[in-house]
mmCIF file of C-alpha atoms in Angstrom:
data_model
loop_
_atom_site.group_PDB
_atom_site.id
_atom_site.type_symbol
_atom_site.label_atom_id
_atom_site.label_comp_id
_atom_site.label_asym_id
_atom_site.label_seq_id
_atom_site.Cartn_x
_atom_site.Cartn_y
_atom_site.Cartn_z
ATOM 1 C CA MET A 30 114.159 121.806 112.817
ATOM 2 C CA LYS A 31 112.911 124.228 110.461
ATOM 3 C CA LYS A 32 110.383 126.383 111.866
ATOM 4 C CA HIS A 33 113.579 126.869 114.366
ATOM 5 C CA LYS A 34 115.338 128.055 111.767
ATOM 6 C CA LYS A 35 112.597 130.105 109.936
ATOM 7 C CA ALA A 36 112.564 131.985 112.900
ATOM 8 C CA MET A 37 115.102 132.582 113.787
ATOM 9 C CA ILE A 38 116.699 134.066 110.564
ATOM 10 C CA ALA A 39 112.861 136.247 111.187
ATOM 11 C CA LEU A 40 113.851 137.680 114.607
ATOM 12 C CA LEU A 41 117.088 138.011 112.928
ATOM 13 C CA ILE A 42 116.082 140.122 110.120
ATOM 14 C CA VAL A 43 113.339 142.120 112.739
ATOM 15 C CA ALA A 44 116.521 142.677 115.411
ATOM 16 C CA LEU A 45 118.194 144.288 112.082
ATOM 17 C CA PHE A 46 115.537 146.548 110.648
ATOM 18 C CA GLY A 47 115.016 147.566 114.352
ATOM 19 C CA MET A 48 118.821 149.059 114.669
ATOM 20 C CA ILE A 49 119.273 150.388 111.482
ATOM 21 C CA LEU A 50 115.536 152.790 112.721
ATOM 22 C CA ALA A 51 117.377 153.214 116.138
ATOM 23 C CA CYS A 52 120.530 154.552 113.487
ATOM 24 C CA ILE A 53 118.917 156.970 111.093
ATOM 25 C CA SER A 54 116.727 158.177 114.048
ATOM 26 C CA SER A 55 119.810 159.260 115.585
ATOM 27 C CA HIS A 56 121.428 160.578 112.783
ATOM 28 C CA PRO A 57 118.920 161.382 110.343
ATOM 29 C CA PHE A 58 118.944 162.707 106.745
ATOM 30 C CA VAL A 59 119.308 166.239 105.895
ATOM 31 C CA SER A 60 119.243 167.724 102.827
ATOM 32 C CA ARG A 61 119.553 171.361 102.392
ATOM 33 C CA ARG A 62 118.012 173.072 99.611
ATOM 34 C CA CYS A 63 119.447 176.207 100.006
ATOM 35 C CA GLU A 64 122.062 177.736 101.757
ATOM 36 C CA VAL A 65 122.008 177.706 105.493
ATOM 37 C CA PRO A 66 124.609 178.570 107.775
ATOM 38 C CA GLU A 67 126.609 175.172 109.766
ATOM 39 C CA GLU A 68 125.479 176.112 113.211
ATOM 40 C CA TYR A 69 122.156 176.266 111.653
ATOM 41 C CA VAL A 70 122.371 172.831 110.262
ATOM 42 C CA ALA A 71 123.890 171.381 114.100
ATOM 43 C CA GLU A 72 121.464 173.159 116.052
ATOM 44 C CA ILE A 73 118.135 171.588 113.876
ATOM 45 C CA CYS A 74 119.721 168.082 114.131
ATOM 46 C CA ALA A 75 120.336 167.698 117.826
ATOM 47 C CA GLN A 76 116.869 169.288 117.836
ATOM 48 C CA SER A 77 115.450 166.832 115.396
ATOM 49 C CA MET A 78 116.912 163.353 117.142
ATOM 50 C CA GLY A 79 115.421 160.930 118.732
ATOM 51 C CA VAL A 80 111.780 160.122 118.870
ATOM 52 C CA TYR A 81 109.045 162.358 118.544
ATOM 53 C CA SER A 82 107.217 162.245 121.945
ATOM 54 C CA LYS A 83 107.009 158.859 125.005
ATOM 55 C CA LYS A 84 102.870 159.211 123.450
ATOM 56 C CA VAL A 85 103.396 159.404 119.950
ATOM 57 C CA PRO A 86 106.514 156.956 118.735
ATOM 58 C CA LEU A 87 107.517 158.042 115.512
ATOM 59 C CA LEU A 88 111.629 158.392 114.691
ATOM 60 C CA PRO A 89 112.563 160.874 112.140
ATOM 61 C CA ILE A 90 114.276 159.654 109.400
ATOM 62 C CA TYR A 91 115.064 162.944 106.993
ATOM 63 C CA ILE A 92 115.086 166.025 107.487
ATOM 64 C CA SER A 93 114.408 168.742 104.695
ATOM 65 C CA ILE A 94 115.710 172.055 104.867
ATOM 66 C CA GLU A 95 113.456 174.914 102.727
ATOM 67 C CA GLN A 96 114.385 178.098 102.772
ATOM 68 C CA PHE A 97 116.776 180.268 105.068
ATOM 69 C CA SER A 98 116.128 183.874 105.230
ATOM 70 C CA ALA A 99 116.355 186.473 107.494
ATOM 71 C CA GLY A 100 118.157 184.699 110.100
ATOM 72 C CA ARG A 101 115.468 182.129 110.243
ATOM 73 C CA ALA A 102 115.750 178.513 108.847
ATOM 74 C CA TYR A 103 112.288 176.313 108.150
ATOM 75 C CA TYR A 104 112.210 172.664 107.909
ATOM 76 C CA THR A 105 110.262 169.608 107.872
ATOM 77 C CA VAL A 106 110.507 166.962 110.059
ATOM 78 C CA HIS A 107 109.432 163.646 108.359
ATOM 79 C CA TYR A 108 108.839 160.321 110.664
ATOM 80 C CA PHE A 109 108.643 156.686 110.383
ATOM 81 C CA PRO A 110 106.255 155.178 109.575
ATOM 82 C CA PHE A 111 104.328 158.571 108.700
ATOM 83 C CA GLY A 112 104.458 162.000 109.422
ATOM 84 C CA THR A 113 105.703 165.548 108.591
ATOM 85 C CA LEU A 114 105.866 168.238 111.060
ATOM 86 C CA GLY A 115 107.454 171.327 109.263
ATOM 87 C CA MET A 116 109.171 173.349 111.780
ATOM 88 C CA SER A 117 111.750 176.932 111.710
ATOM 89 C CA TYR A 118 114.646 177.791 113.742
ATOM 90 C CA SER A 119 117.007 180.842 114.499
ATOM 91 C CA LEU A 120 119.285 181.581 116.930
ATOM 92 C CA THR A 121 117.882 184.930 118.384
ATOM 93 C CA ASP A 122 114.263 183.259 119.313
ATOM 94 C CA GLY A 123 114.954 179.419 119.126
ATOM 95 C CA PHE A 124 112.405 176.529 117.093
ATOM 96 C CA CYS A 125 109.025 177.444 116.408
ATOM 97 C CA GLN A 126 106.384 175.182 114.909
ATOM 98 C CA GLU A 127 105.179 176.516 111.763
ATOM 99 C CA LYS A 128 103.007 173.497 110.665
ATOM 100 C CA PRO A 129 101.518 170.626 112.542
ATOM 101 C CA LEU A 130 102.242 167.104 112.894
ATOM 102 C CA THR A 131 99.883 165.578 109.539
ATOM 103 C CA GLY A 132 99.667 162.215 108.482
ATOM 104 C CA LEU A 133 97.821 160.988 111.520
ATOM 105 C CA GLN A 134 94.359 160.042 110.542
#
């Protein structure tokens, strides 16, 4: 009976962790290190939500917007369980990958 209780508690913890990850990946935390127009932030968040790809199941946890110059926002997306991706966004050109996905050795 005790084994079943421990297994059930472990299953509940794993399910809770999965639900928290799903919630965070659909609404990653955003840090702005500079002034960025709200429309840029909304587009960056919309593009960064969800799983990185079907082949590489990484979940976005944190977006750090580092710089805004000449109408382009430069930012880094931090993924769970590991990896970062450097990107930029402008209203005229859209999204551009600045640094490849790192942390996958």
